[in-house]
């Protein structure tokens, strides 16, 4: 064998060894990634204890929900009635920055009783009069419409009788608790001893949201009245809430009556300066920038788009539901407060860093909320419910799989 052939053979062997080392490193990297991913998996519990006597009657997989689309023949709803009054948004909170952060005051009073659709006397009246055949609230409706974005388990109760369907939250459930970092790439631990555990962050986020809404609305101007006082609120209830009862003809067989909520009005700028714009005010909360990925105090002024994009990644379901609720209520604006812990290890002290204002329809488009998919998802859900006999059912988002599962149960006093 001549020298050139020997060199060629040695070179080929050297290349084979190099490729083998590359493949070995790739295999090690893959195994390490797979191991870490497995280690990161958190097995969350169901939002309600599934009883052995509950019968599974149907299920819907998320891929089926995602592909739904329905354009309403009559896009504009019929406004049946409006109750309550709301306060004006305090414009000074539009100017807050991390350099002029404002401490968030703690709320001591309890939030208003958010009655279920079945308990709402106005909805009961519409049901008795035959105004609709599906009755619910905006929060429940948003959960159904945005179901495919959810990660944690949640549930709603379905009552079907005499051609009418009521979609309700469980009275003593945690449906109104806000999730925090539900859709983050790194799962939140389900540890009751961890201040950054799922339940602790949920309680913290819910309180921070309520406190921000309360603090950011001025008491120096008279409240904006939408109509008569909310009939199921007490005389001492002075929260800023207005309820709009709206009706949609979803299709030829579905007449939907929904109670929608607004919690503020804000002053318009430009040609209509001073005009009241219907507004939905909410607050996002930062607990530890090392976990969430972007430090709001450093980026909220100079890179707002990046901050919002990161929140959309970490809180896709929560932002989608808020946006759906704003769309359903006909809110012209959404105001998002950015509330952060004063210190990452203290979940009890917070500061308001910034407020951002969005036109509701523009924000929906920005975060890819399509009304056609919202209504298509609802139609799929209702078509599923219509297969059932009259009775009581509960729909539970599976805690481990991207599935909505429907159970039939026999109602009793200690059901839940």
Short mmCIF file of C-alpha atoms in Angstrom, two decimals:
data_model
loop_
_atom_site.label_atom_id
_atom_site.label_comp_id
_atom_site.label_asym_id
_atom_site.label_seq_id
_atom_site.Cartn_x
_atom_site.Cartn_y
_atom_site.Cartn_z
CA UNK A 1 0.00 0.00 0.00
CA UNK A 2 1.46 3.35 -0.96
CA UNK A 3 1.84 6.25 1.47
CA UNK A 4 -1.11 8.24 0.05
CA UNK A 5 -3.48 5.33 0.59
CA UNK A 6 -2.22 4.87 4.17
CA UNK A 7 -2.81 8.59 4.87
CA UNK A 8 -6.29 8.34 3.41
CA UNK A 9 -7.11 5.34 5.58
CA UNK A 10 -5.80 7.04 8.71
CA UNK A 11 -7.76 10.18 7.86
CA UNK A 12 -10.97 8.23 7.37
CA UNK A 13 -10.49 6.44 10.69
CA UNK A 14 -9.81 9.76 12.38
CA UNK A 15 -13.05 11.22 10.90
CA UNK A 16 -15.07 8.19 12.03
CA UNK A 17 -13.74 8.60 15.56
CA UNK A 18 -14.55 12.32 15.50
CA UNK A 19 -18.13 11.66 14.37
CA UNK A 20 -18.48 8.97 17.05
CA UNK A 21 -17.37 11.47 19.72
CA UNK A 22 -19.90 14.05 18.41
CA UNK A 23 -22.72 11.50 18.51
CA UNK A 24 -21.68 10.43 22.01
CA UNK A 25 -21.76 14.04 23.22
CA UNK A 26 -25.19 14.56 21.60
CA UNK A 27 -26.49 11.42 23.29
CA UNK A 28 -25.16 12.64 26.64
CA UNK A 29 -26.76 16.06 26.12
CA UNK A 30 -30.08 14.49 25.16
CA UNK A 31 -30.03 12.14 28.14
CA UNK A 32 -29.18 15.03 30.48
CA UNK A 33 -31.97 17.20 29.00
CA UNK A 34 -34.47 14.33 29.20
CA UNK A 35 -33.42 13.59 32.80
CA UNK A 36 -33.71 17.23 33.84
CA UNK A 37 -37.08 17.54 32.13
CA UNK A 38 -38.29 14.44 33.94
CA UNK A 39 -36.96 15.81 37.22
CA UNK A 40 -38.77 19.13 36.57
CA UNK A 41 -42.14 17.51 35.97
CA UNK A 42 -44.60 18.37 38.71
CA UNK A 43 -47.67 16.24 39.12
CA UNK A 44 -50.45 18.64 40.05
CA UNK A 45 -53.65 17.47 41.69
CA UNK A 46 -57.15 17.81 40.26
CA UNK A 47 -59.13 20.91 41.20
CA UNK A 48 -61.83 18.69 42.71
CA UNK A 49 -61.72 15.20 44.22
CA UNK A 50 -62.94 12.78 41.56
CA UNK A 51 -65.32 10.41 43.32
CA UNK A 52 -65.42 6.72 42.39
CA UNK A 53 -69.16 6.83 41.72
CA UNK A 54 -68.83 9.60 39.11
CA UNK A 55 -69.44 8.32 35.61
CA UNK A 56 -67.26 9.56 32.75
CA UNK A 57 -69.67 10.48 29.96
CA UNK A 58 -67.48 12.38 27.49
CA UNK A 59 -64.11 14.03 26.97
CA UNK A 60 -62.64 16.64 24.62
CA UNK A 61 -58.95 16.77 23.70
CA UNK A 62 -57.28 20.17 23.33
CA UNK A 63 -56.26 19.65 19.67
CA UNK A 64 -59.97 19.38 18.88
CA UNK A 65 -60.64 22.68 20.69
CA UNK A 66 -57.78 24.52 19.00
CA UNK A 67 -59.10 23.90 15.49
CA UNK A 68 -62.64 25.16 16.18
CA UNK A 69 -63.89 28.30 14.43
CA UNK A 70 -67.30 29.96 14.34
CA UNK A 71 -68.27 33.34 12.94
CA UNK A 72 -71.45 34.59 14.60
CA UNK A 73 -74.20 35.66 12.22
CA UNK A 74 -74.92 38.55 14.61
CA UNK A 75 -71.60 39.57 16.13
CA UNK A 76 -73.03 42.32 18.35
CA UNK A 77 -74.84 41.04 21.45
CA UNK A 78 -78.15 42.33 22.75
CA UNK A 79 -77.77 44.25 26.01
CA UNK A 80 -80.59 43.09 28.28
CA UNK A 81 -79.80 45.13 31.42
CA UNK A 82 -76.96 46.85 33.26
CA UNK A 83 -76.56 47.28 37.02
CA UNK A 84 -74.06 48.89 39.34
CA UNK A 85 -71.55 51.72 39.26
CA UNK A 86 -67.80 51.95 38.85
CA UNK A 87 -65.12 54.44 39.83
CA UNK A 88 -62.78 56.36 37.55
CA UNK A 89 -59.23 55.14 37.02
CA UNK A 90 -56.73 57.43 38.76
CA UNK A 91 -54.57 58.90 35.99
CA UNK A 92 -51.59 59.25 38.33
CA UNK A 93 -51.10 55.48 38.11
CA UNK A 94 -50.52 55.81 34.37
CA UNK A 95 -47.35 57.74 35.21
CA UNK A 96 -45.84 55.34 37.76
CA UNK A 97 -42.36 54.01 36.92
CA UNK A 98 -39.88 51.80 38.81
CA UNK A 99 -38.08 54.98 39.90
CA UNK A 100 -41.32 56.34 41.37
CA UNK A 101 -42.86 53.03 42.46
CA UNK A 102 -45.88 53.17 44.74
CA UNK A 103 -46.36 50.76 47.62
CA UNK A 104 -49.41 48.55 47.22
CA UNK A 105 -51.79 48.98 50.11
CA UNK A 106 -53.19 45.81 51.61
CA UNK A 107 -56.89 45.25 51.32
CA UNK A 108 -58.56 44.25 54.55
CA UNK A 109 -62.21 43.90 53.55
CA UNK A 110 -63.55 40.82 51.85
CA UNK A 111 -64.23 40.91 48.09
CA UNK A 112 -67.87 41.09 47.00
CA UNK A 113 -69.76 37.83 46.79
CA UNK A 114 -69.43 36.73 43.20
CA UNK A 115 -72.65 34.74 42.93
CA UNK A 116 -72.97 31.87 40.50
CA UNK A 117 -75.25 32.01 37.48
CA UNK A 118 -77.72 29.64 39.18
CA UNK A 119 -77.98 31.93 42.22
CA UNK A 120 -78.20 35.20 40.28
CA UNK A 121 -81.80 36.47 40.56
CA UNK A 122 -81.53 38.39 37.26
CA UNK A 123 -80.41 35.29 35.39
CA UNK A 124 -83.12 33.27 37.12
CA UNK A 125 -85.66 35.78 35.81
CA UNK A 126 -84.35 35.50 32.25
CA UNK A 127 -84.44 31.71 32.48
CA UNK A 128 -88.05 31.75 33.69
CA UNK A 129 -89.04 34.13 30.88
CA UNK A 130 -87.36 31.98 28.21
CA UNK A 131 -84.98 34.76 27.18
CA UNK A 132 -82.23 32.20 26.56
CA UNK A 133 -81.38 28.54 26.90
CA UNK A 134 -77.74 28.75 28.07
CA UNK A 135 -76.89 30.82 31.16
CA UNK A 136 -73.51 31.62 32.65
CA UNK A 137 -71.03 34.33 33.72
CA UNK A 138 -68.09 35.84 31.85
CA UNK A 139 -65.48 34.12 34.03
CA UNK A 140 -66.90 30.66 33.34
CA UNK A 141 -67.40 31.47 29.66
CA UNK A 142 -63.79 32.68 29.35
CA UNK A 143 -62.50 29.48 30.97
CA UNK A 144 -64.33 27.41 28.35
CA UNK A 145 -63.30 29.66 25.45
CA UNK A 146 -59.63 29.64 26.48
CA UNK A 147 -59.52 26.05 27.76
CA UNK A 148 -56.79 24.96 25.35
CA UNK A 149 -54.36 27.45 26.93
CA UNK A 150 -54.80 26.06 30.44
CA UNK A 151 -52.25 23.89 32.20
CA UNK A 152 -53.57 23.59 35.75
CA UNK A 153 -56.74 21.70 36.58
CA UNK A 154 -60.03 23.61 36.86
CA UNK A 155 -63.67 22.64 36.84
CA UNK A 156 -67.16 23.95 36.16
CA UNK A 157 -70.56 22.54 37.03
CA UNK A 158 -73.15 21.90 34.31
CA UNK A 159 -76.87 21.71 35.11
CA UNK A 160 -79.12 20.55 32.29
CA UNK A 161 -82.89 20.57 32.62
CA UNK A 162 -85.87 21.11 30.29
CA UNK A 163 -83.74 22.31 27.40
CA UNK A 164 -81.79 24.82 29.51
CA UNK A 165 -78.11 24.62 30.41
CA UNK A 166 -76.47 26.43 33.33
CA UNK A 167 -72.67 26.67 33.42
CA UNK A 168 -71.47 27.46 36.94
CA UNK A 169 -68.44 27.55 39.16
CA UNK A 170 -68.57 25.49 42.34
CA UNK A 171 -69.70 27.83 45.16
CA UNK A 172 -66.84 26.83 47.49
CA UNK A 173 -64.24 26.07 44.84
CA UNK A 174 -61.12 28.01 43.89
CA UNK A 175 -62.35 29.07 40.46
CA UNK A 176 -61.88 32.79 41.18
CA UNK A 177 -58.29 32.32 42.37
CA UNK A 178 -55.77 33.62 39.84
CA UNK A 179 -52.94 31.43 38.63
CA UNK A 180 -49.35 32.68 38.49
CA UNK A 181 -46.79 31.38 35.96
CA UNK A 182 -49.21 28.61 35.00
CA UNK A 183 -47.75 28.21 31.51
CA UNK A 184 -44.08 28.90 32.34
CA UNK A 185 -41.51 26.54 30.85
CA UNK A 186 -40.17 25.74 34.32
CA UNK A 187 -43.08 24.33 36.35
CA UNK A 188 -44.01 25.91 39.68
CA UNK A 189 -43.60 23.47 42.60
CA UNK A 190 -46.74 22.15 44.25
CA UNK A 191 -45.25 22.56 47.72
CA UNK A 192 -47.38 23.98 50.57
CA UNK A 193 -44.23 25.06 52.43
CA UNK A 194 -42.76 27.03 49.52
CA UNK A 195 -43.69 30.73 49.27
CA UNK A 196 -43.33 30.27 45.51
CA UNK A 197 -45.54 27.19 45.42
CA UNK A 198 -48.67 26.97 43.28
CA UNK A 199 -51.22 27.63 46.02
CA UNK A 200 -49.19 30.38 47.70
CA UNK A 201 -48.60 32.26 44.45
CA UNK A 202 -52.26 31.93 43.55
CA UNK A 203 -53.37 33.47 46.85
CA UNK A 204 -50.75 36.22 46.55
CA UNK A 205 -51.66 37.03 42.94
CA UNK A 206 -55.37 37.16 43.71
CA UNK A 207 -54.86 39.54 46.64
CA UNK A 208 -52.47 41.74 44.65
CA UNK A 209 -54.96 42.00 41.79
CA UNK A 210 -57.81 43.02 44.09
CA UNK A 211 -55.61 45.50 45.94
CA UNK A 212 -54.38 47.12 42.72
CA UNK A 213 -57.91 47.54 41.38
CA UNK A 214 -59.03 49.08 44.67
CA UNK A 215 -56.03 51.43 44.95
CA UNK A 216 -55.91 52.60 41.34
CA UNK A 217 -59.51 53.86 41.26
CA UNK A 218 -60.09 57.37 42.55
CA UNK A 219 -62.61 58.30 45.23
CA UNK A 220 -62.30 62.01 44.40
CA UNK A 221 -64.81 61.83 41.55
CA UNK A 222 -68.37 60.62 41.69
CA UNK A 223 -68.82 57.04 40.59
CA UNK A 224 -69.99 56.41 37.04
CA UNK A 225 -73.45 54.86 37.23
CA UNK A 226 -74.46 52.23 34.70
CA UNK A 227 -77.87 51.54 36.20
CA UNK A 228 -79.67 50.51 39.36
CA UNK A 229 -77.60 49.02 42.22
CA UNK A 230 -76.68 45.36 41.84
CA UNK A 231 -79.70 43.63 43.43
CA UNK A 232 -77.73 40.89 45.18
CA UNK A 233 -75.18 43.23 46.79
CA UNK A 234 -75.69 44.51 50.31
CA UNK A 235 -76.19 48.20 51.14
CA UNK A 236 -72.62 48.43 52.45
CA UNK A 237 -71.04 46.99 49.32
CA UNK A 238 -69.17 49.86 47.67
CA UNK A 239 -66.92 47.97 45.30
CA UNK A 240 -66.46 49.30 41.81
CA UNK A 241 -68.44 46.75 39.79
CA UNK A 242 -70.99 46.96 37.01
CA UNK A 243 -72.76 43.94 35.56
CA UNK A 244 -73.96 43.83 31.97
CA UNK A 245 -76.42 41.09 31.08
CA UNK A 246 -75.90 40.31 27.41
CA UNK A 247 -77.47 37.89 24.96
CA UNK A 248 -75.82 36.24 21.95
CA UNK A 249 -77.42 34.06 19.30
CA UNK A 250 -74.50 31.65 18.98
CA UNK A 251 -76.24 29.48 16.37
CA UNK A 252 -79.76 28.46 15.38
CA UNK A 253 -80.28 26.55 18.63
CA UNK A 254 -78.18 28.46 21.19
CA UNK A 255 -79.38 31.66 22.85
CA UNK A 256 -76.69 32.55 25.37
CA UNK A 257 -77.32 34.88 28.32
CA UNK A 258 -74.15 35.92 30.14
CA UNK A 259 -73.43 38.26 33.05
CA UNK A 260 -70.35 40.31 32.15
CA UNK A 261 -68.31 42.50 34.47
CA UNK A 262 -66.68 45.92 34.22
CA UNK A 263 -64.75 47.43 37.12
CA UNK A 264 -63.75 50.93 35.99
CA UNK A 265 -64.05 53.76 33.52
CA UNK A 266 -61.14 55.87 32.33
CA UNK A 267 -60.92 59.26 30.68
CA UNK A 268 -60.49 59.32 26.95
CA UNK A 269 -57.78 61.45 25.36
CA UNK A 270 -57.68 63.31 22.06
CA UNK A 271 -60.85 64.60 20.36
CA UNK A 272 -63.16 62.93 22.88
CA UNK A 273 -61.11 64.07 25.86
CA UNK A 274 -62.89 63.39 29.13
CA UNK A 275 -65.31 60.82 27.71
CA UNK A 276 -65.80 57.73 29.88
CA UNK A 277 -64.22 54.62 28.37
CA UNK A 278 -65.44 51.31 29.77
CA UNK A 279 -62.43 49.58 31.27
CA UNK A 280 -61.32 46.28 32.76
CA UNK A 281 -58.50 46.73 35.27
CA UNK A 282 -56.27 43.79 36.23
CA UNK A 283 -52.81 43.30 37.75
CA UNK A 284 -49.94 40.98 36.93
CA UNK A 285 -47.52 40.21 39.75
CA UNK A 286 -43.80 39.46 39.77
CA UNK A 287 -42.48 37.24 42.54
CA UNK A 288 -38.85 36.49 41.57
CA UNK A 289 -37.25 37.69 38.34
CA UNK A 290 -34.70 34.86 38.51
CA UNK A 291 -37.60 32.44 38.09
CA UNK A 292 -39.80 34.44 35.72
CA UNK A 293 -36.98 35.46 33.38
CA UNK A 294 -37.12 39.28 33.11
CA UNK A 295 -36.56 41.86 35.85
CA UNK A 296 -39.44 44.33 35.60
CA UNK A 297 -37.59 47.05 37.48
CA UNK A 298 -34.87 47.04 34.83
CA UNK A 299 -36.92 46.41 31.69
CA UNK A 300 -40.50 47.71 32.12
CA UNK A 301 -39.67 51.19 30.79
CA UNK A 302 -37.16 50.40 28.06
CA UNK A 303 -38.38 46.98 26.86
CA UNK A 304 -42.12 46.88 27.48
CA UNK A 305 -42.72 44.59 24.53
CA UNK A 306 -40.27 42.02 25.89
CA UNK A 307 -41.89 42.17 29.34
CA UNK A 308 -45.38 41.60 27.92
CA UNK A 309 -44.12 38.81 25.65
CA UNK A 310 -42.54 37.11 28.65
CA UNK A 311 -45.77 37.43 30.63
CA UNK A 312 -47.69 35.99 27.71
CA UNK A 313 -45.34 33.01 27.78
CA UNK A 314 -45.66 32.52 31.54
CA UNK A 315 -49.33 33.46 31.95
CA UNK A 316 -50.92 32.67 28.60
CA UNK A 317 -54.14 31.31 30.07
CA UNK A 318 -54.71 34.12 32.57
CA UNK A 319 -54.11 36.87 29.99
CA UNK A 320 -56.31 35.09 27.45
CA UNK A 321 -59.18 34.78 29.93
CA UNK A 322 -58.92 38.44 30.98
CA UNK A 323 -58.95 39.48 27.33
CA UNK A 324 -61.92 37.23 26.55
CA UNK A 325 -63.80 38.72 29.52
CA UNK A 326 -63.04 42.25 28.28
CA UNK A 327 -64.26 41.34 24.79
CA UNK A 328 -67.45 39.76 26.16
CA UNK A 329 -68.19 42.80 28.36
CA UNK A 330 -67.52 45.23 25.53
CA UNK A 331 -64.74 46.93 27.50
CA UNK A 332 -63.09 49.56 25.33
CA UNK A 333 -59.85 49.45 27.28
CA UNK A 334 -57.78 47.11 29.40
CA UNK A 335 -55.40 48.46 32.01
CA UNK A 336 -52.73 46.08 33.28
CA UNK A 337 -50.89 46.96 36.46
CA UNK A 338 -47.43 45.53 37.05
CA UNK A 339 -47.05 44.71 40.74
CA UNK A 340 -43.82 43.30 42.15
CA UNK A 341 -42.61 42.09 45.53
CA UNK A 342 -40.52 44.67 47.34
CA UNK A 343 -38.14 41.80 48.13
CA UNK A 344 -38.25 38.41 46.37
CA UNK A 345 -38.42 36.52 49.68
CA UNK A 346 -41.31 38.53 51.13
CA UNK A 347 -44.71 37.66 49.62
CA UNK A 348 -46.55 40.21 51.77
CA UNK A 349 -45.09 43.54 50.58
CA UNK A 350 -45.57 44.77 47.01
CA UNK A 351 -44.98 47.85 44.91
CA UNK A 352 -46.75 49.13 41.80
CA UNK A 353 -44.11 49.63 39.10
CA UNK A 354 -46.11 50.54 36.02
CA UNK A 355 -49.51 50.52 34.31
CA UNK A 356 -50.03 49.81 30.64
CA UNK A 357 -53.18 50.65 28.70
CA UNK A 358 -54.46 48.70 25.72
CA UNK A 359 -57.34 48.95 23.33
CA UNK A 360 -59.13 45.65 23.97
CA UNK A 361 -59.45 44.57 20.35
CA UNK A 362 -55.84 45.52 19.58
CA UNK A 363 -54.57 43.57 22.59
CA UNK A 364 -56.65 40.53 21.63
CA UNK A 365 -55.03 40.61 18.21
CA UNK A 366 -51.58 41.11 19.74
CA UNK A 367 -51.86 37.98 21.89
CA UNK A 368 -53.59 35.97 19.15
CA UNK A 369 -57.05 35.74 20.70
CA UNK A 370 -59.43 35.06 17.84
CA UNK A 371 -63.13 35.54 18.50
CA UNK A 372 -63.98 32.86 15.93
CA UNK A 373 -62.02 30.32 17.97
CA UNK A 374 -63.60 31.57 21.21
CA UNK A 375 -67.09 30.97 19.87
CA UNK A 376 -66.10 27.76 18.10
CA UNK A 377 -64.68 26.37 21.35
CA UNK A 378 -67.89 27.26 23.17
CA UNK A 379 -70.06 25.64 20.49
CA UNK A 380 -68.04 22.41 20.71
CA UNK A 381 -68.47 22.46 24.50
CA UNK A 382 -72.24 23.08 24.31
CA UNK A 383 -72.75 20.50 21.55
CA UNK A 384 -71.08 18.01 23.88
CA UNK A 385 -73.36 19.00 26.77
CA UNK A 386 -76.45 18.63 24.59
CA UNK A 387 -75.72 14.92 24.19
CA UNK A 388 -76.33 14.43 27.91
CA UNK A 389 -79.58 13.54 29.63
CA UNK A 390 -81.04 16.07 32.05
CA UNK A 391 -79.01 16.09 35.25
CA UNK A 392 -75.88 17.37 36.97
CA UNK A 393 -72.42 17.14 35.47
CA UNK A 394 -68.97 18.48 36.17
CA UNK A 395 -66.30 19.25 33.58
CA UNK A 396 -62.74 18.87 34.89
CA UNK A 397 -59.55 19.80 33.10
CA UNK A 398 -57.31 16.77 33.64
CA UNK A 399 -54.32 17.81 35.83
CA UNK A 400 -51.85 15.74 33.78
CA UNK A 401 -53.30 15.66 30.26
CA UNK A 402 -54.64 18.24 27.80
CA UNK A 403 -58.17 16.93 28.09
CA UNK A 404 -61.53 18.16 29.38
CA UNK A 405 -63.36 15.27 31.01
CA UNK A 406 -67.11 15.30 31.75
CA UNK A 407 -68.54 13.38 34.71
CA UNK A 408 -72.15 12.72 35.65
CA UNK A 409 -72.94 12.79 39.35
CA UNK A 410 -75.94 12.47 41.63
CA UNK A 411 -76.43 15.72 43.51
CA UNK A 412 -76.34 15.73 47.31
CA UNK A 413 -75.85 18.27 50.08
CA UNK A 414 -72.22 17.25 50.65
CA UNK A 415 -71.39 16.77 46.99
CA UNK A 416 -68.22 18.84 46.97
#
